CSV table of C-alpha atoms in Angstrom, one decimal:
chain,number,residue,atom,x,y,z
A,344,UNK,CA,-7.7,16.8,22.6
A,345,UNK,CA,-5.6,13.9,21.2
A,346,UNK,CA,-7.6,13.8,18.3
A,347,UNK,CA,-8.7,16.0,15.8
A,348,UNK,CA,-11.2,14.3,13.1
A,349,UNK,CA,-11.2,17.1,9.7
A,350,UNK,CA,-12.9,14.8,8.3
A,351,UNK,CA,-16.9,13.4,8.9
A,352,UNK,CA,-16.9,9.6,9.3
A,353,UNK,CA,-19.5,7.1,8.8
A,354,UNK,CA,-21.8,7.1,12.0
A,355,UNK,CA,-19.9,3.5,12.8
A,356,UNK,CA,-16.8,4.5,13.0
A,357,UNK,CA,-17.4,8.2,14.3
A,358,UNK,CA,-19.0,6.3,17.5
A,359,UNK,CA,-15.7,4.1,17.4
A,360,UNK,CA,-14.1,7.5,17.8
A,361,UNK,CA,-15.9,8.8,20.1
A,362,UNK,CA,-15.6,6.0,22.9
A,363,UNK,CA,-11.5,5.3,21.6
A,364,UNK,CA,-10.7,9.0,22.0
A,365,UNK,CA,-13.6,11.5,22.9
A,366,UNK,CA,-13.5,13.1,19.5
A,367,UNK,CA,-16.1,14.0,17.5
A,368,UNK,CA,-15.6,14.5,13.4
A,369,UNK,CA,-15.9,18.1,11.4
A,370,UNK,CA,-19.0,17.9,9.5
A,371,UNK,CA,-17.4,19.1,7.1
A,372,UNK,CA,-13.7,18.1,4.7
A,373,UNK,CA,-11.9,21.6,6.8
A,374,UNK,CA,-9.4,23.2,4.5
A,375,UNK,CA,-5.8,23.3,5.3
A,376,UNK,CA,-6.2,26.7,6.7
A,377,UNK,CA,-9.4,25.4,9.4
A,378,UNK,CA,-7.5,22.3,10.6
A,379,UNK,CA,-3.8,24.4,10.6
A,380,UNK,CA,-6.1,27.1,13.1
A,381,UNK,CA,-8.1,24.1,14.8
A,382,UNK,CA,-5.0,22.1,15.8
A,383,UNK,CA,-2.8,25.3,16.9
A,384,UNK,CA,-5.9,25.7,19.5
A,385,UNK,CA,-6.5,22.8,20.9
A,386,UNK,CA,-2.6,21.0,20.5
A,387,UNK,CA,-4.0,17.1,19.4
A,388,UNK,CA,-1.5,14.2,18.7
A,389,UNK,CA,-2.9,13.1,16.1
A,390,UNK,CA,-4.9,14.7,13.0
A,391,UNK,CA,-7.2,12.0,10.9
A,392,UNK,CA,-8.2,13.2,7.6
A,393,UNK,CA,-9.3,12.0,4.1
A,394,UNK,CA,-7.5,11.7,0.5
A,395,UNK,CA,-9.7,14.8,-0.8
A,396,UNK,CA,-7.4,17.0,2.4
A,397,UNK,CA,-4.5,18.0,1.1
A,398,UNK,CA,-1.4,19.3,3.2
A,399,UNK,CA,1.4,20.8,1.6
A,400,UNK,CA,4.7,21.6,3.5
A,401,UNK,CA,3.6,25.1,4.2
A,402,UNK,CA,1.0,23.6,5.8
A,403,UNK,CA,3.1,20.6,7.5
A,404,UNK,CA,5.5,24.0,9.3
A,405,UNK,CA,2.4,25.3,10.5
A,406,UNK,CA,1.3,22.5,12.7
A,407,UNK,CA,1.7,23.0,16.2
A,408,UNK,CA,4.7,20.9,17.9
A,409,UNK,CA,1.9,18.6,19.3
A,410,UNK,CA,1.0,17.0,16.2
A,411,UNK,CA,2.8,13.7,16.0
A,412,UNK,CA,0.9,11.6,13.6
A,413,UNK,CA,-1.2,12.3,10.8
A,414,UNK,CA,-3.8,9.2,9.7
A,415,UNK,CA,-4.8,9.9,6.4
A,416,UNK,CA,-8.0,7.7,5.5
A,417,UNK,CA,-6.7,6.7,2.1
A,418,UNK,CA,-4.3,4.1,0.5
A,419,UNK,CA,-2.7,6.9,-1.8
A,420,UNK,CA,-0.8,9.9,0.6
A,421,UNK,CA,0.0,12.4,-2.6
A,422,UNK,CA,-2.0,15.1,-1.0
A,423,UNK,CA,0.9,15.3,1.6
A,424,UNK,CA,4.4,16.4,2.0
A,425,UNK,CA,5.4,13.5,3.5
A,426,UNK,CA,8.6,14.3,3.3
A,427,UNK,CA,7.9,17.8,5.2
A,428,UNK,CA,5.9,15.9,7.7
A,429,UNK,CA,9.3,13.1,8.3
A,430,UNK,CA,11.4,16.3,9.0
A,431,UNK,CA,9.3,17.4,11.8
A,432,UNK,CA,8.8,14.2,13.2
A,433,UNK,CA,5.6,13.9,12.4
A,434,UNK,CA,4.6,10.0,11.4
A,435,UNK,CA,1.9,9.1,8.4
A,436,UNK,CA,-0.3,6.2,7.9
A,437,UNK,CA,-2.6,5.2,4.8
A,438,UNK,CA,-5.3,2.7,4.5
A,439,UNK,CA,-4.0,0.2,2.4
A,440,UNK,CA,-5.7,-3.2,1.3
A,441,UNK,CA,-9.3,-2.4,2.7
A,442,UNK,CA,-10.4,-0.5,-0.3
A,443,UNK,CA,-8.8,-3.0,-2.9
A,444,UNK,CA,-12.1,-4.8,-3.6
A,445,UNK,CA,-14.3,-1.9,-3.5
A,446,UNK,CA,-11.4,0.1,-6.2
A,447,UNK,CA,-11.4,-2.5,-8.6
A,448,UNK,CA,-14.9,-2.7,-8.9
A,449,UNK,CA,-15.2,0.6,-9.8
A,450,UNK,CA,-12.4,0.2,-12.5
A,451,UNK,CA,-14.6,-2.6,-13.7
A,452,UNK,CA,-17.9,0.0,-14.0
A,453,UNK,CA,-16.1,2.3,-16.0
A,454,UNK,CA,-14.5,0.0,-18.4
A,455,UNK,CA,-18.0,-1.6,-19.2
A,456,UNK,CA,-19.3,1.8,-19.4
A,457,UNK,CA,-17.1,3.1,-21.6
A,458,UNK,CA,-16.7,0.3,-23.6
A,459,UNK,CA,-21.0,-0.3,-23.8
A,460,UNK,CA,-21.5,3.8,-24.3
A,461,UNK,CA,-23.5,3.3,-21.4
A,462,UNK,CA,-23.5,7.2,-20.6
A,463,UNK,CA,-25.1,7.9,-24.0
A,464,UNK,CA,-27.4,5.3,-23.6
A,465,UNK,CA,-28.9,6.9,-19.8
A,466,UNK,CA,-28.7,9.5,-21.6
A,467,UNK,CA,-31.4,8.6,-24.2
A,468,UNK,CA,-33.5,7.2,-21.7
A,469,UNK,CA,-33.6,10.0,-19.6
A,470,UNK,CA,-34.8,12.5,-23.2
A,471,UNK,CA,-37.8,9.4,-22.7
A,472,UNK,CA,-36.4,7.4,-25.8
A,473,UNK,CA,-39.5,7.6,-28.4
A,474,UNK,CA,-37.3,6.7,-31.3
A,475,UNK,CA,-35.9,2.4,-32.2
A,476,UNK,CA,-32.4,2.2,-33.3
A,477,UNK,CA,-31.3,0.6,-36.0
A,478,UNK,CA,-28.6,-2.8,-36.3
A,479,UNK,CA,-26.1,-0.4,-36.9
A,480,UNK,CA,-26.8,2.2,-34.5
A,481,UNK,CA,-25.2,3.4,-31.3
A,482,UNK,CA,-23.1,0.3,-30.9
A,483,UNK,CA,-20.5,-0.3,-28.2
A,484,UNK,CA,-17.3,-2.2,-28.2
A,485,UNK,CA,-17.4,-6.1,-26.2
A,486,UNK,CA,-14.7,-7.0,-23.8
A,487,UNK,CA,-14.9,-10.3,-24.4
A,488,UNK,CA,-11.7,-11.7,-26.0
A,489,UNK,CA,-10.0,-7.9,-25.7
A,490,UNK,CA,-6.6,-7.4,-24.4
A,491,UNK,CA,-6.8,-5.6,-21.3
A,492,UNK,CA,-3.3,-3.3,-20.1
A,493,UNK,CA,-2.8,-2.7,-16.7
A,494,UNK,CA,-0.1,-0.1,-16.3
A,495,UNK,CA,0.5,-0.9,-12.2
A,496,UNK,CA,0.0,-4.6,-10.7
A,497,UNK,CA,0.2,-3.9,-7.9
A,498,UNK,CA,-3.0,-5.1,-4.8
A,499,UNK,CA,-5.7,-3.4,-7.0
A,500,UNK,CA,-4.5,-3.7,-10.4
A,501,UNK,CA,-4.4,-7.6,-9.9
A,502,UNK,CA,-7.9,-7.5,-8.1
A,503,UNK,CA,-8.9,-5.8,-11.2
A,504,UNK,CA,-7.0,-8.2,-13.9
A,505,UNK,CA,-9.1,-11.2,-11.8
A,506,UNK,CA,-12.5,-9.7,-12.3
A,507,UNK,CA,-11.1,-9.0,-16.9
A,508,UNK,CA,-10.7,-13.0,-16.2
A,509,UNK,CA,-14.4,-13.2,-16.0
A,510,UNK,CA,-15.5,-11.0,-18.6
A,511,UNK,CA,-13.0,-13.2,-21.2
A,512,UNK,CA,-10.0,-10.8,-21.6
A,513,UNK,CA,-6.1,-11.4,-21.3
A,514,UNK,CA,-4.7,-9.6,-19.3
A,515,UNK,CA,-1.2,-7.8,-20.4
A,516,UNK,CA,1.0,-5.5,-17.9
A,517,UNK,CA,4.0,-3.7,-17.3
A,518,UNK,CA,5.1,-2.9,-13.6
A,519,UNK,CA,8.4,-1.7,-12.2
A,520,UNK,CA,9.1,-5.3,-11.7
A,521,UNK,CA,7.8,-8.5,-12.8
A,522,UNK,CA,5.7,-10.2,-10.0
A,523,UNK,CA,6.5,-13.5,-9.3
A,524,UNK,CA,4.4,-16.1,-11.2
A,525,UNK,CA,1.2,-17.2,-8.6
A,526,UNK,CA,0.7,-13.3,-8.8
A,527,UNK,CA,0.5,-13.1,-12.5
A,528,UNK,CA,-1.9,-16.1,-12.6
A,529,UNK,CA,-1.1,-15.7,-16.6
A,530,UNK,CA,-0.6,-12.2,-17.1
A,531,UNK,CA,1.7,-11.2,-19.8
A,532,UNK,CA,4.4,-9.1,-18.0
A,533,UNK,CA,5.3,-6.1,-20.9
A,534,UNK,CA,8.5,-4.4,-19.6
A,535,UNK,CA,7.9,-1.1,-22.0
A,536,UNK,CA,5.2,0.9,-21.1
A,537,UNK,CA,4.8,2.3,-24.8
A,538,UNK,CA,4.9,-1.3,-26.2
A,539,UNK,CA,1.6,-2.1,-23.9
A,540,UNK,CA,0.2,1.1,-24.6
A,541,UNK,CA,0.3,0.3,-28.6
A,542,UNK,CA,-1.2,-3.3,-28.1
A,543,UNK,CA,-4.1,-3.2,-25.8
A,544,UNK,CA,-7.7,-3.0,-26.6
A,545,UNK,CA,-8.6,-1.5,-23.2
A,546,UNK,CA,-6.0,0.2,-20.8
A,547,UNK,CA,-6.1,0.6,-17.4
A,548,UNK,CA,-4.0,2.8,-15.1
A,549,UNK,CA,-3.8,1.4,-11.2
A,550,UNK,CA,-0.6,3.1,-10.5
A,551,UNK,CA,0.2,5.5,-7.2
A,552,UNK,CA,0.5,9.1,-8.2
A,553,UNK,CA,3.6,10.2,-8.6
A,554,UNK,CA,4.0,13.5,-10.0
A,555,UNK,CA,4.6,12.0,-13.4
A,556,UNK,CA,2.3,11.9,-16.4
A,557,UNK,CA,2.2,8.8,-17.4
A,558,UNK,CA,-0.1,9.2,-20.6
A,559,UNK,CA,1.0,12.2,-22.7
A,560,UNK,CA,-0.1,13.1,-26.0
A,561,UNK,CA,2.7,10.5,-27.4
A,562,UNK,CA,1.4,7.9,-25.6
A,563,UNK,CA,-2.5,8.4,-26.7
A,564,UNK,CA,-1.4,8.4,-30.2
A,565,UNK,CA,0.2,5.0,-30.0
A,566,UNK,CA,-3.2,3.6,-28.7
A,567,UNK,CA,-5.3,1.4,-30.8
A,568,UNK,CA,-7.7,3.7,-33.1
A,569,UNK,CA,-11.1,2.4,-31.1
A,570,UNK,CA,-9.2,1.3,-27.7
A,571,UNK,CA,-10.9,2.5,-24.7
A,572,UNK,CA,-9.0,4.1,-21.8
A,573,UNK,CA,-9.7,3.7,-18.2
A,574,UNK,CA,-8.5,5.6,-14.7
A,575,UNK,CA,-9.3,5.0,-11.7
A,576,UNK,CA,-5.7,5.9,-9.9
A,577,UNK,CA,-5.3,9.4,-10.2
A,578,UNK,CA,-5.9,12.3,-12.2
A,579,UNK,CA,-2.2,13.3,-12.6
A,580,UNK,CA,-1.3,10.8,-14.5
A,581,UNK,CA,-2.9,12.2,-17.4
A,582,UNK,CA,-2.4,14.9,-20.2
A,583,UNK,CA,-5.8,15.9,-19.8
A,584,UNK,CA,-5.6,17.9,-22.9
A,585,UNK,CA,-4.6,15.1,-25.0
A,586,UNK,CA,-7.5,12.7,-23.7
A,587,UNK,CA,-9.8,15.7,-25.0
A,588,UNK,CA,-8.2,15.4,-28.1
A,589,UNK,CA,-8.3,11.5,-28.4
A,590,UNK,CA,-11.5,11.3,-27.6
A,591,UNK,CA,-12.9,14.3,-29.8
A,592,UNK,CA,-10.9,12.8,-32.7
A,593,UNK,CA,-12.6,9.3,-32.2
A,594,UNK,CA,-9.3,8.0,-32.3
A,595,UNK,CA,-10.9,6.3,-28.6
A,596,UNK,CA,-13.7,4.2,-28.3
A,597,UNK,CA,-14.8,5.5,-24.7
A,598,UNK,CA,-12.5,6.8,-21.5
A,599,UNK,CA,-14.0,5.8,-18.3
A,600,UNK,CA,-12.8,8.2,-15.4
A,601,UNK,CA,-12.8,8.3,-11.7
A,602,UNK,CA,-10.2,10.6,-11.0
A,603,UNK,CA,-8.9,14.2,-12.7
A,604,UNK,CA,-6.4,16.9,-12.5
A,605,UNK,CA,-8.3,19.1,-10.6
A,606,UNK,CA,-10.9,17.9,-8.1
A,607,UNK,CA,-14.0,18.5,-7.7
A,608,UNK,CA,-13.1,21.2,-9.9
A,609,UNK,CA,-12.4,18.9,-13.2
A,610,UNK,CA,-12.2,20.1,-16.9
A,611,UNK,CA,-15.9,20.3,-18.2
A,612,UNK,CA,-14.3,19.8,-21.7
A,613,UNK,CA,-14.4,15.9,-20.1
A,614,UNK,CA,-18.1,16.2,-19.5
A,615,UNK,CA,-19.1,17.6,-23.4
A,616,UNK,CA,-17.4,14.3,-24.9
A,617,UNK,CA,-20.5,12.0,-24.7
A,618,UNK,CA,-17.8,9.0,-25.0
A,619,UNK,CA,-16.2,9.7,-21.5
A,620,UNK,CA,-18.1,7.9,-18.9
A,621,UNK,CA,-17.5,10.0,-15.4
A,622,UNK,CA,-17.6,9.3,-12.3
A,623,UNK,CA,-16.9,12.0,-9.0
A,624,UNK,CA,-13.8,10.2,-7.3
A,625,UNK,CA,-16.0,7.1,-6.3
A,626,UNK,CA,-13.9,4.5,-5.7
A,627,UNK,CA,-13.8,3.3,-2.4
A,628,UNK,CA,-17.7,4.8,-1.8
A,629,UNK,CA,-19.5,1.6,-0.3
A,630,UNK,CA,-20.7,1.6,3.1
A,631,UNK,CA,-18.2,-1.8,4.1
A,632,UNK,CA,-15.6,0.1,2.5
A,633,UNK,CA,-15.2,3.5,4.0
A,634,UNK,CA,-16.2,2.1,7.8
A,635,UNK,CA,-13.4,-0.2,7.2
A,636,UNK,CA,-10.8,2.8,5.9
A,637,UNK,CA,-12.2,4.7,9.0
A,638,UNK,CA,-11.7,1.8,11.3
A,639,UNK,CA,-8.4,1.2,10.0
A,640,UNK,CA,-7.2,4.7,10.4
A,641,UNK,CA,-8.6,4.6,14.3
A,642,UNK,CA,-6.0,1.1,14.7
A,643,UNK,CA,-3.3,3.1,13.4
A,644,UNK,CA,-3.9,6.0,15.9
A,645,UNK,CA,-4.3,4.0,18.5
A,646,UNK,CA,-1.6,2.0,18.2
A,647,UNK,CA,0.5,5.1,18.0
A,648,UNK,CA,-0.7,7.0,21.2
A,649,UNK,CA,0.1,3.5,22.8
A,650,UNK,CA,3.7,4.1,22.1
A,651,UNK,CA,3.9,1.2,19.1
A,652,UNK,CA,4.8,1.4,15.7
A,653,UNK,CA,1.8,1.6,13.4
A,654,UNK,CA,0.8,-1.0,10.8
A,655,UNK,CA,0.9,1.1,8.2
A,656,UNK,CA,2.9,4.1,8.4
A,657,UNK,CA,4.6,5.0,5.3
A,658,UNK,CA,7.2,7.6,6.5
A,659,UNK,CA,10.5,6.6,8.7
């Protein structure tokens, strides 16, 4: 074997892999523990597996000295020690760029449906909705003419600011640097992160995940009483006990939310606040999207086993 797959595929690319390297997918996301015992067996190259797969460096040790690359079919590469990997000589490779598009969408559907109380409204019809509402019931917030912060420009948080354009919103953010001025297209560059937090009308987080929270209790409360707040990066960027909080209070509008803490296993005090507008880690779930991750992942390994550098490996 110079492949093992943990992960199942879409039936395009899992026939890609087949004919590229003879190896068929788990039907299944296999733990850490199943793909630790799996590779020790059968000695691949390479392991391909998906941002929901996560290998810590206990994990990384226990890989058998055959393992030289490990594809992950994501842009984000959190869920592993890269570090760990680096010291055993183990490359890594994300997916980067192909899953832009499908992202910022996403980030798009959960600022409208936070901001339009969208998840209320389904709601109602799905009780079969046998009562009018009044002019001044159940209203949502327009983004039209809002502020919109992105907190991380980077491929998807300008995809994102271009599709705000649309809707009528300016568009506010604050970056470790300051793009250069064909990549703003307009965009207010904000250099505190606090100072953008206190202005915008909806904010957005499109940042990698780092390890640090980026919106803390402090940071809620400097939010605009009826701002709506949007994530579509990653879960651990957020105090998840002060979004409760903010959104119990009323301080926010709506929270629309594509990633948490603890996945799939995420805080059902989330799913009681009929103002948070949930999704289950959906972003890059289209059909063109996901064959193209997979497909991307397959160049990377191939180009590997061929003896060449990668086009996207992240570690030296």
């Amino acid at each position: 074997m110079r492949l093992l797959i943990a992960t199942p595929l879409p039936a395009a690319v899992e026939a890609e892999a087949r004919d590229a390297f003879g190896a068929a997918p788990a039907t299944d996301n296999l733990t850490p523990e199943a793909m630790i015992a799996l590779a020790t067996r059968e000695k691949p190259e390479a392991i391909l597996l998906s941002g929901r797969q996560k290998l810590a460096a206990e994990g990384i040790a226990q890989l058998p000295d055959s393992v030289r690359l490990i594809a992950t079919c994501s842009v984000g590469y959190d869920h592993l020690d890269v570090k760990a990997a680096a010291a055993r000589g183990i490359a890594v490779t994300n997916t980067p760029d192909v899953l832009t598009a499908a992202t910022a969408d996403m980030t798009m559907l959960l600022m409208l449906g936070a901001a339009r109380r969208a998840r209320e409204y389904a709601a109602i019809m799905d009780e079969g909705w046998r009562r009018s509402f009044a002019m001044n019931e159940m209203l949502g917030t327009d983004l039209s003419g809002k502020l919109l912060g992105i907190v991380g420009m980077g491929r998807i948080g300008r995809a994102v600011a271009h599709r705000a354009r649309a809707f009528g919103m300016t568009i506010a953010y604050h970056n470790r640097h300051r793009l250069p001025p064909e990549q703003e297209a307009g965009a207010e560059f904000v250099a505190d992160t606090d100072a953008l937090v206190a202005r915008a009308d909806v904010l957005s987080l499109n940042l990698p995940g780092s390890g640090e929270v980026v919106m803390t209790a402090e940071r809620f409360a400097l939010m605009k009483p009826g701002a709506v707040f949007v994530n579509s990066a990653r879960g651990s960027l957020v105090d998840e006990d002060a979004l409760v909080e903010a959104l119990a209070s009323g301080r926010l509008a709506g929270a629309g939310l594509d990633v948490f803490r603890n996945e799939p296993a995420y805080d059902l005090r989330l799913r009681d606040q009929p103002r948070a507008f949930l999704m289950p880690h959906m972003g890059s779930a289209t059909i063109e999207t996901r064959e193209a991750m997979g497909r991307r992942a397959l160049a990377n390994i191939g180009a590997f086993l061929a003896g060449k550098q990668p086009a996207d490996q992240v570690n030296a």
